Coordinates of C-alpha atoms in Angstrom, one line a residue:
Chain A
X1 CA 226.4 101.8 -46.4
X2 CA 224.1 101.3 -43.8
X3 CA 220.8 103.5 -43.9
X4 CA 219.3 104.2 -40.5
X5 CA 215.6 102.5 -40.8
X6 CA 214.1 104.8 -37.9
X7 CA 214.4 108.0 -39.9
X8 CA 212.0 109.7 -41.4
X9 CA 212.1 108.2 -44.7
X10 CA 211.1 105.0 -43.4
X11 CA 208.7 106.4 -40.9
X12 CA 206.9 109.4 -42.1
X13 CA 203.1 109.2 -42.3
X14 CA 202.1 106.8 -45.0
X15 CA 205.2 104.7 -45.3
X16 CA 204.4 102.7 -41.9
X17 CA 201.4 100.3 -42.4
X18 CA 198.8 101.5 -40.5
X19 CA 198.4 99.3 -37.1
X20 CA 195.5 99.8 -34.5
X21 CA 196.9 99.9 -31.0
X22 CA 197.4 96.2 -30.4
X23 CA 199.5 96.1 -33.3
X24 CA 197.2 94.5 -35.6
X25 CA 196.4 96.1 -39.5
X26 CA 194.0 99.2 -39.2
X27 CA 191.1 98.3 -41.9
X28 CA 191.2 101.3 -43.8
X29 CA 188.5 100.4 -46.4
X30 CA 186.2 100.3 -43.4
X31 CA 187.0 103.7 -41.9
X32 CA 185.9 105.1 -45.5
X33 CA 182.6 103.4 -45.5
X34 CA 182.1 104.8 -42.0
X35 CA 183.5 108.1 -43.3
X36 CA 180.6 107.9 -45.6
X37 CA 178.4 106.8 -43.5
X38 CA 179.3 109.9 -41.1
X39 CA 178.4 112.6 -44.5
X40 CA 181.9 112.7 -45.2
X41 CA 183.6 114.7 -42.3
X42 CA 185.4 113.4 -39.7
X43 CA 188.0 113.7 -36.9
X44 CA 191.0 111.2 -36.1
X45 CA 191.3 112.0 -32.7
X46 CA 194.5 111.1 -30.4
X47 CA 197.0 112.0 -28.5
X48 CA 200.8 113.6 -29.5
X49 CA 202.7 110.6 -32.4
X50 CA 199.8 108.4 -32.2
X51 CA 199.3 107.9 -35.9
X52 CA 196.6 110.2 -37.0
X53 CA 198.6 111.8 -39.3
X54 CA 199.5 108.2 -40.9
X55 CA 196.8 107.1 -40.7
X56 CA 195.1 110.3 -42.9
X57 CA 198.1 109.5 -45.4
X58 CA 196.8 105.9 -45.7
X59 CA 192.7 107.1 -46.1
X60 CA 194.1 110.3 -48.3
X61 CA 196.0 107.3 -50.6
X62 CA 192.6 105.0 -50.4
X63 CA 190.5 107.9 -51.3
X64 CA 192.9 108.9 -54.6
X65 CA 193.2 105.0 -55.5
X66 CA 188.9 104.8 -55.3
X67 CA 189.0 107.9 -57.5
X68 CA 188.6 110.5 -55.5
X69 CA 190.3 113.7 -54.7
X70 CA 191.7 113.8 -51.4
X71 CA 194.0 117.1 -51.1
X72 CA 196.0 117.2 -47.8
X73 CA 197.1 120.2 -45.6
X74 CA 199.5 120.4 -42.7
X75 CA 198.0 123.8 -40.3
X76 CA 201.0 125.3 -38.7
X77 CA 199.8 129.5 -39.2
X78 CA 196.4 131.1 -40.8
X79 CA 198.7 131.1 -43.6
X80 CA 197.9 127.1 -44.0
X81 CA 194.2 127.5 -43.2
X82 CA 194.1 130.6 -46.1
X83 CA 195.8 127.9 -48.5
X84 CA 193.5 125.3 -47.5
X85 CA 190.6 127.5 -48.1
X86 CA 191.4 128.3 -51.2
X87 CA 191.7 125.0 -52.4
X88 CA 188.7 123.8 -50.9
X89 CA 187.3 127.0 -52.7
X90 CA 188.7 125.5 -55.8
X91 CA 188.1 121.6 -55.2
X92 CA 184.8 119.8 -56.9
X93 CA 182.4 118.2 -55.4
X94 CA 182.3 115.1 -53.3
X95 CA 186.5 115.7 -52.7
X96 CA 187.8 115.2 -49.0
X97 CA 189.8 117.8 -48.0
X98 CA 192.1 115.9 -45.7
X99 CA 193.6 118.5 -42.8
X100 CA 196.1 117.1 -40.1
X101 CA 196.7 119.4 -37.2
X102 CA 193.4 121.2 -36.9
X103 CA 193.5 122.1 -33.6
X104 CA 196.3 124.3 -34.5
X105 CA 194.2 127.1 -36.2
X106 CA 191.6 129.6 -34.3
X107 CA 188.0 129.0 -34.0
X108 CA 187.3 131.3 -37.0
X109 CA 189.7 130.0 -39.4
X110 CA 187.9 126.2 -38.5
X111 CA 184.2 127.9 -38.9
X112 CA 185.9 129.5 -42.6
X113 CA 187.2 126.4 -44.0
X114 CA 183.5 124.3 -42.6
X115 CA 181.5 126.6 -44.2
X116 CA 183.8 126.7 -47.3
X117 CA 183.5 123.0 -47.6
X118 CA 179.8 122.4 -47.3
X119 CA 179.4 125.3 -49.7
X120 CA 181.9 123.3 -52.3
X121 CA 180.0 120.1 -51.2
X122 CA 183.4 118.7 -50.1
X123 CA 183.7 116.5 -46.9
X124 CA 186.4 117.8 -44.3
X125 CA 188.6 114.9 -42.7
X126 CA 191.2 116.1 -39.7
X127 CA 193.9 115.0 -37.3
X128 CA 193.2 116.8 -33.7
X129 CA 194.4 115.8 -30.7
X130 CA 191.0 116.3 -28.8
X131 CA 187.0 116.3 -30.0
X132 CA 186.3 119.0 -32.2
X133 CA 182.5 119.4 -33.0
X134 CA 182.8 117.0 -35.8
X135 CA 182.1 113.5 -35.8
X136 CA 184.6 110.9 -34.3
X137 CA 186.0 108.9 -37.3
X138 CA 188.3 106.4 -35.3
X139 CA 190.2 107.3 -32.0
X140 CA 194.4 106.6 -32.2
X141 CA 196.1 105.1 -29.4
X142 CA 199.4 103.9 -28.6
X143 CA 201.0 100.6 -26.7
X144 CA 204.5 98.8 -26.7
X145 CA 202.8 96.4 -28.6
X146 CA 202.5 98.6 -31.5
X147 CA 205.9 100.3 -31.6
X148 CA 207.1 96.5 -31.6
X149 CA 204.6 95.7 -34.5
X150 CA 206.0 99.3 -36.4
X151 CA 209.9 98.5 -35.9
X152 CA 209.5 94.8 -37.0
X153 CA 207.8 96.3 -40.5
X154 CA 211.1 98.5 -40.6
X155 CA 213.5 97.8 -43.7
X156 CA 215.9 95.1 -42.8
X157 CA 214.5 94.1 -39.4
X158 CA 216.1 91.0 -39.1
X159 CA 219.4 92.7 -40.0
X160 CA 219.6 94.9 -37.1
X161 CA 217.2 93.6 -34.6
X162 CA 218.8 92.2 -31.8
X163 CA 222.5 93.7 -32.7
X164 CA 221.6 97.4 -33.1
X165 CA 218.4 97.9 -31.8
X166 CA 217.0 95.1 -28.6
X167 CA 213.4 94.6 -27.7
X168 CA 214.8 96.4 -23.9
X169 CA 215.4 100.0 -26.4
X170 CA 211.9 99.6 -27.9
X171 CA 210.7 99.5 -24.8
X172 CA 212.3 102.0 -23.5
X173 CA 211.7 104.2 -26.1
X174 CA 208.4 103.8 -25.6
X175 CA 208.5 104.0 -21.6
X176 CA 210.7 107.1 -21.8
X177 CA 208.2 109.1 -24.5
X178 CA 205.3 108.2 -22.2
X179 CA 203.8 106.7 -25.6
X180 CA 204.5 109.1 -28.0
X181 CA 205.0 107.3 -31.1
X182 CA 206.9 109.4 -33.2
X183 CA 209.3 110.5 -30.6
X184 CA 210.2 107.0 -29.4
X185 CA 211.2 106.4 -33.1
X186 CA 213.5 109.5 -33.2
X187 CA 215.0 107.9 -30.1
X188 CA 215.3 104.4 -32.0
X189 CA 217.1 106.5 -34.6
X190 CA 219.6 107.6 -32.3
X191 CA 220.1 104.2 -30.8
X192 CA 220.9 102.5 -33.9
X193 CA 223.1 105.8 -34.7
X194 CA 225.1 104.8 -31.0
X195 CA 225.0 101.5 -32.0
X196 CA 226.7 102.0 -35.5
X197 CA 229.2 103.9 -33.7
X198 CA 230.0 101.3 -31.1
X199 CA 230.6 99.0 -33.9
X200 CA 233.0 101.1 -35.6
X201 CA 234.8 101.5 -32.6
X202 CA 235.5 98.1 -32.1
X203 CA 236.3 97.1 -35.8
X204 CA 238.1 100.2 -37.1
X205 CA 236.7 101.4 -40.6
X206 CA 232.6 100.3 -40.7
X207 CA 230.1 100.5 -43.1
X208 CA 230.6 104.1 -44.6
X209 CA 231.6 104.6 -47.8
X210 CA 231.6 100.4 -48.6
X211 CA 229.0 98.8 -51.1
X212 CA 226.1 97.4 -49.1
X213 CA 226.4 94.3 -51.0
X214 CA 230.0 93.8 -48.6
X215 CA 227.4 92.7 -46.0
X216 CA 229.2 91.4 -42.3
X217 CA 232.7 92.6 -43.2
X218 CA 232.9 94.2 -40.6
X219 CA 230.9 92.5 -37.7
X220 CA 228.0 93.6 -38.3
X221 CA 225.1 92.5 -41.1
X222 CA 225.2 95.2 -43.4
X223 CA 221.4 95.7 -45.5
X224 CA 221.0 93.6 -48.1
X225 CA 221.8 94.7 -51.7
X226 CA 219.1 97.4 -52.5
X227 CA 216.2 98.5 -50.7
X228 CA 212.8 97.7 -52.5
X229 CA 209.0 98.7 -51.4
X230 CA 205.8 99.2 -52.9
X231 CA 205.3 102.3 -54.3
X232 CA 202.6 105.3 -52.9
X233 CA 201.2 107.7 -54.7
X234 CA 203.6 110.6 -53.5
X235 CA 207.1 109.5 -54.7
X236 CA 205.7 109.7 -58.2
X237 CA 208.3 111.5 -59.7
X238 CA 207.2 111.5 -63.5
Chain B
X1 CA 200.7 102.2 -49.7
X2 CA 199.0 99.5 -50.7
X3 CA 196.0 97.1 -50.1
X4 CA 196.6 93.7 -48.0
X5 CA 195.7 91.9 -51.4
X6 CA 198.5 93.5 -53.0
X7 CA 201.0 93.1 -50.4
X8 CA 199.9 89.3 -50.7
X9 CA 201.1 89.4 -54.3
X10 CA 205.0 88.4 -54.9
X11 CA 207.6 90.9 -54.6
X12 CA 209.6 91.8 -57.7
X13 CA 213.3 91.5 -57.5
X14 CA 216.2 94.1 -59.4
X15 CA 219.4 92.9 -58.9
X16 CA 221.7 96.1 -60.2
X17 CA 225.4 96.1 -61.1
X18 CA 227.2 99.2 -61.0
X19 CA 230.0 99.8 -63.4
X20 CA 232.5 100.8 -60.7
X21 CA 233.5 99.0 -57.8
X22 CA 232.1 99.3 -54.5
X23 CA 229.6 102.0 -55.6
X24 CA 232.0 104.7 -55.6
X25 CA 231.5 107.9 -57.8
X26 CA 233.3 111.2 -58.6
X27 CA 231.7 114.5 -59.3
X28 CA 230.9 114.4 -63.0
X29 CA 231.6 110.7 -63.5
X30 CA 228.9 109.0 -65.6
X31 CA 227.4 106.5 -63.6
X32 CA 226.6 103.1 -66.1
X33 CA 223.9 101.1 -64.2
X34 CA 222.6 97.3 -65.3
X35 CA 219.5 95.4 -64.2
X36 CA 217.9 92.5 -64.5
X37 CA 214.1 92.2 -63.1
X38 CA 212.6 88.8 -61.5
X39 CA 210.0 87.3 -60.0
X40 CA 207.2 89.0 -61.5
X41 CA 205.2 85.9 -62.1
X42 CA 203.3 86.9 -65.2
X43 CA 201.7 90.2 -64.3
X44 CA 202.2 92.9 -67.0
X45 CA 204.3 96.1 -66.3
X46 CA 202.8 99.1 -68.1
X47 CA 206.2 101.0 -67.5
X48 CA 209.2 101.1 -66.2
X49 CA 210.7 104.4 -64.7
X50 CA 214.7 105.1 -64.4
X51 CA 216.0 108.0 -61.8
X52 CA 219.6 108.8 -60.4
X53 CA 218.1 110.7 -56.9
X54 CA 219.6 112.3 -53.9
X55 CA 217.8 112.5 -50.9
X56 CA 218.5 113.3 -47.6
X57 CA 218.1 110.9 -44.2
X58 CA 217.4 111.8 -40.5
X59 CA 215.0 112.9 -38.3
X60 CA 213.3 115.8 -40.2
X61 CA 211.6 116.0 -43.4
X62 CA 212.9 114.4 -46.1
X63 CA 214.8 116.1 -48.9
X64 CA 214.8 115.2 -52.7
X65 CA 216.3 116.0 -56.0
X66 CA 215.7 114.1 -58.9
X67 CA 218.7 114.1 -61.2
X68 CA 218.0 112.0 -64.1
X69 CA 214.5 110.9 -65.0
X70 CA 213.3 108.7 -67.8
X71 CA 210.3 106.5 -68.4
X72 CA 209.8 103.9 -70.7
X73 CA 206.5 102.5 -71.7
X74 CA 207.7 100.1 -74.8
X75 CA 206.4 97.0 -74.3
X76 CA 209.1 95.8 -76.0
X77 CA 211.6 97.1 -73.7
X78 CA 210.0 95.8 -70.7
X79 CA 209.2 91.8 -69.0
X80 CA 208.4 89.5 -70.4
X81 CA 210.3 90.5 -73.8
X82 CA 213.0 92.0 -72.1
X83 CA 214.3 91.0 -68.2
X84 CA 217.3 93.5 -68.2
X85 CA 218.1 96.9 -68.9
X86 CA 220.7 99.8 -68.8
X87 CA 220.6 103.3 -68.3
X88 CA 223.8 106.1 -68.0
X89 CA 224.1 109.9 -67.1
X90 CA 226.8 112.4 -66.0
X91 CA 227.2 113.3 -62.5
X92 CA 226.7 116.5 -60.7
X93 CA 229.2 118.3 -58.9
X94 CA 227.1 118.5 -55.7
X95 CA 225.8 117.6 -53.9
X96 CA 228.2 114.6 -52.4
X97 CA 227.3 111.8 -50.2
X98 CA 227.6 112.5 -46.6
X99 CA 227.8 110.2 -43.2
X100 CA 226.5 113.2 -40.8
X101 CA 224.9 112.4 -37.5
X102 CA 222.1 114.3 -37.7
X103 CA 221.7 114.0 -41.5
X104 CA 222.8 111.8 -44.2
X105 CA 222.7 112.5 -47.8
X106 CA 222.8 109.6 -50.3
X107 CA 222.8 109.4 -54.1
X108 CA 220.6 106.2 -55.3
X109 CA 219.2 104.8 -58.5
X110 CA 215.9 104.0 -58.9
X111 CA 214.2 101.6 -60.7
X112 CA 210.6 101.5 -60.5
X113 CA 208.2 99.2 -62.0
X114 CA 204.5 99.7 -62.7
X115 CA 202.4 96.5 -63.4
X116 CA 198.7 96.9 -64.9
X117 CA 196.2 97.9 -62.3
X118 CA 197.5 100.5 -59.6
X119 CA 200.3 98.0 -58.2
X120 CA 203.9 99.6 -58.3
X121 CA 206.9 98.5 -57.0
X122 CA 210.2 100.5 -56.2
X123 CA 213.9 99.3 -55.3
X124 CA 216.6 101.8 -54.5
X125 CA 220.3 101.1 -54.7
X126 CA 222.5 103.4 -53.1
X127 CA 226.3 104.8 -54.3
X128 CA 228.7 107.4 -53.0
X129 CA 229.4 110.4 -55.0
X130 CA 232.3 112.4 -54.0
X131 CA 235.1 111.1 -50.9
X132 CA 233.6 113.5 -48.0
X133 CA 234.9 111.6 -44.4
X134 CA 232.0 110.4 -42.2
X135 CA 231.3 112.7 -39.4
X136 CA 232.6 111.4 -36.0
X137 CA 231.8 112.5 -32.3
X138 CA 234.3 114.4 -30.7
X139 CA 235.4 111.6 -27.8
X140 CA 234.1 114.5 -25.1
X141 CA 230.6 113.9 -26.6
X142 CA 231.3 109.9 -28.0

C-alpha cells in the first residue's frame, strides 16, 4: 500500500518545513523576534500557494512551544471574522491571534477584529496576498528551486523520485501553475497517481491491498515499512 | 514541527508486527499489534500513546477518526525498562479501506512517543480493513 506523498496529509500548512524561496530553511525564531520587534502585528504577504499559510502554522507552533497562545483562523465569510472576534474578545493578553486569508473579509470586519485586539492587548498576525495597513512581517515567494527543496522533504523521496515523479514533472508543475505552490503539488499528486497506474498496467495486480513491507514485488519500490515523523502540536489526539 | 536542533537529534525506530498476514483485516476482527522501539539513545520518554485511526488521503482536507485511544505514562512500561509493547481492539464495521482516485481512506496504528522536553515522535503503519476493489479508470478516461 503505496500512500501518495503529494497529498494533503503530507503537504498541508505545517507539515512542510518551512523553506524561503531559494529553498533554504526559513528562520522562524527570527521572524518572532521581528514580530516583536514590529508590537506584535504583522502581515505575511505573497502571492496564491506561496507558503504564508505554512509558514503561520510554523510561527503559530513556535509561539505555543514559547508559551504563548497563538489561536488560528481560516476567513472564508463574516461568519469566520465573528468567530475570530469573539475569540480575540475572549483571549488574554499578549496572545497572537494568527489569521490566514485576511484579505478575504470587508474593510469593517478588519477595522472590528484591529480594534478588538488592541483592546484585548493581543497582537494580530495574517496571511494576505497584498499590503494591508499593517506592518510587513516577511514577504513569501516562490521558485523551482523550492518546489524541488519541498518534494525532496516528501516521505519516501528516494522511493519514488525518479520512477514516479522526474525532476522534468516538478518542473513542469511548477511552469504550468505559473508558481503557485500548492497547485503544482496537487498536480504532483496526480502524476504520481498516473504513474501508479502505469505501473499496474504493466505488472498486473500493484501495490493495493499488499503489506507495504512487500516492497518491489511488483516493479516498483513500495514505502518502507511504516511511516514515522515528528510530531506537531495539532495531531495530539489525547 | 520542530526546531533544527531537534531534527538534529536521532530518529526513533518502531518496528510493528501485525498478527495477520499482509495487513489484512475484516470488519470486527480484533486487530493484535506488537512493537519494539529503538534508537532512542538515552533520552527519557514521558509517555507513550497507542491509536487504531482512519484517515482519509487526497487533495482536500484531511479526515480523521480516532478509533482506539490509550496512553500510558508508566515508566515502567516504557524505554529503557521496557523496548516492546502490545496493544488489541475490535474492529469497526466501517468505515473500510479504500484505493479511490480522488480519495483514499486508510486504517493505521499509531504509536507515538513523547521524550522529556517538547520532542515527540510519531510512526504510522498502515492495514486494510474490509476487501473493497481499488478504483480503476474507465480505459475512455485511462
Amino acid at each position: 500500500m503505496v500512500s501518495n506523498p503529494f497529498s494533503t496529509r503530507f503537504t498541508r500548512p505545517g507539515r512542510i518545513e518551512q523553506l524561503d524561496d531559494a529553498g533554504r530553511p526559513v528562520d522562524v525564531e527570527g521572524l518572532l523576534e521581528r514580530l516583536r520587534d514590529l508590537g506584535g502585528t504583522a502581515a505575511i504577504v505573497g502571492p496564491h500557494g506561496s507558503g504564508k499559510s505554512t509558514l503561520l502554522a510554523h510561527l503559530a507552533e513556535a509561539i505555543e512551544r514559547r508559551g504563548g497562545q497563538s489561536p488560528r483562523f481560516r476567513l472564508r465569510s463574516w461568519r469566520d471574522g465573528l468567530a475570530a472576534w469573539r475569540a480575540i474578545c475572549q483571549s488574554v493578553a499578549g496572545a497572537t491571534i494568527c489569521i490566514d486569508s485576511w484579505e478575504c473579509i470587508g474593510p469593517a470586519t478588519r477595522i472590528l477584529l484591529r480594534l478588538a485586539a488592541r483592546l484585548s492587548g493581543c497582537g494580530l498576525l495574517v496571511t494576505s496576498h497584498r499590503g494591508v495597513g499593517m506592518p510587513e512581517l516577511t514577504r513569501c515567494g516562490t521558485s523551482a528551486s523550492l518546489l524541488r527543496a519541498i518534494v525532496r522533504s516528501l516521505p519516501h523521496y528516494p522511493d519514488w523520485h525518479g520512477t514516479l515523479i522526474c525532476e522534468a514533472d516538478i518542473d513542469a508543475a511548477f511552469a504550468n501553475h505559473s508558481g503557485n505552490l500548492r497547485e503544482s503539488l496537487y498536480a504532483l499528486y496526480d502524476r504520481f497517481e498516473a504513474g501508479r497506474r502505469r505501473v499496474r498496467a504493466v505488472v498486473g495486480t500493484g501495490p493495493d491491498g499488499h503489506d507495504g513491507s512487500d516492497g518491489g514485488r511488483h516493479g516498483i519500490h513500495e514505502f518502507a515499512d511504516g511511516f514515522s515523523y515528528a510530531g506537531a502540536p495539532e495531531r495530539n489526539l489525547g | 514541527m520542530n526546531t533544527a536542533a531537534d531534527r538534529s537529534q536521532a530518529m526513533p525506530r518502531v518496528e510493528v508486527q501485525f498478527d495477520r498476514p499482509h495487513r489484512q483485516h475484516e470488519p470486527r476482527d480484533q486487530v493484535a499489534v506488537r512493537y519494539r522501539i529503538e534508537g532512542c539513545d538515552g533520552e527519557r520518554i514521558r509517555a507513550i500513546e497507542h491509536s487504531v485511526l482512519w484517515y482519509t488521503e487526497g487533495k482536500g482536507e484531511e479526515d480523521l477518526g480516532v478509533h482506539f485511544f490509550q496512553r500510558i505514562t508508566d515508566r515502567a512500561m516504557m524505554p529503557p525498562a521496557l523496548s516492546t509493547g502490545a496493544f488489541s481492539t475490535p474492529l469497526p464495521q466501517s468505515p473500510l479501506s479504500y484505493e479511490g482516485l480522488i480519495v483514499k481512506v486508510r486504517w493505521c496504528v499509531r504509536v507515538r512517543l513523547f521524550f522529556d522536553g517538547s520532542r515527540d515522535f510519531v510512526s504510522e503503519h498502515v492495514f486494510v480493513l474490509g476487501r473493497i476493489p481499488p478504483a480503476r479508470l474507465s480505459e475512455s478516461r485511462a
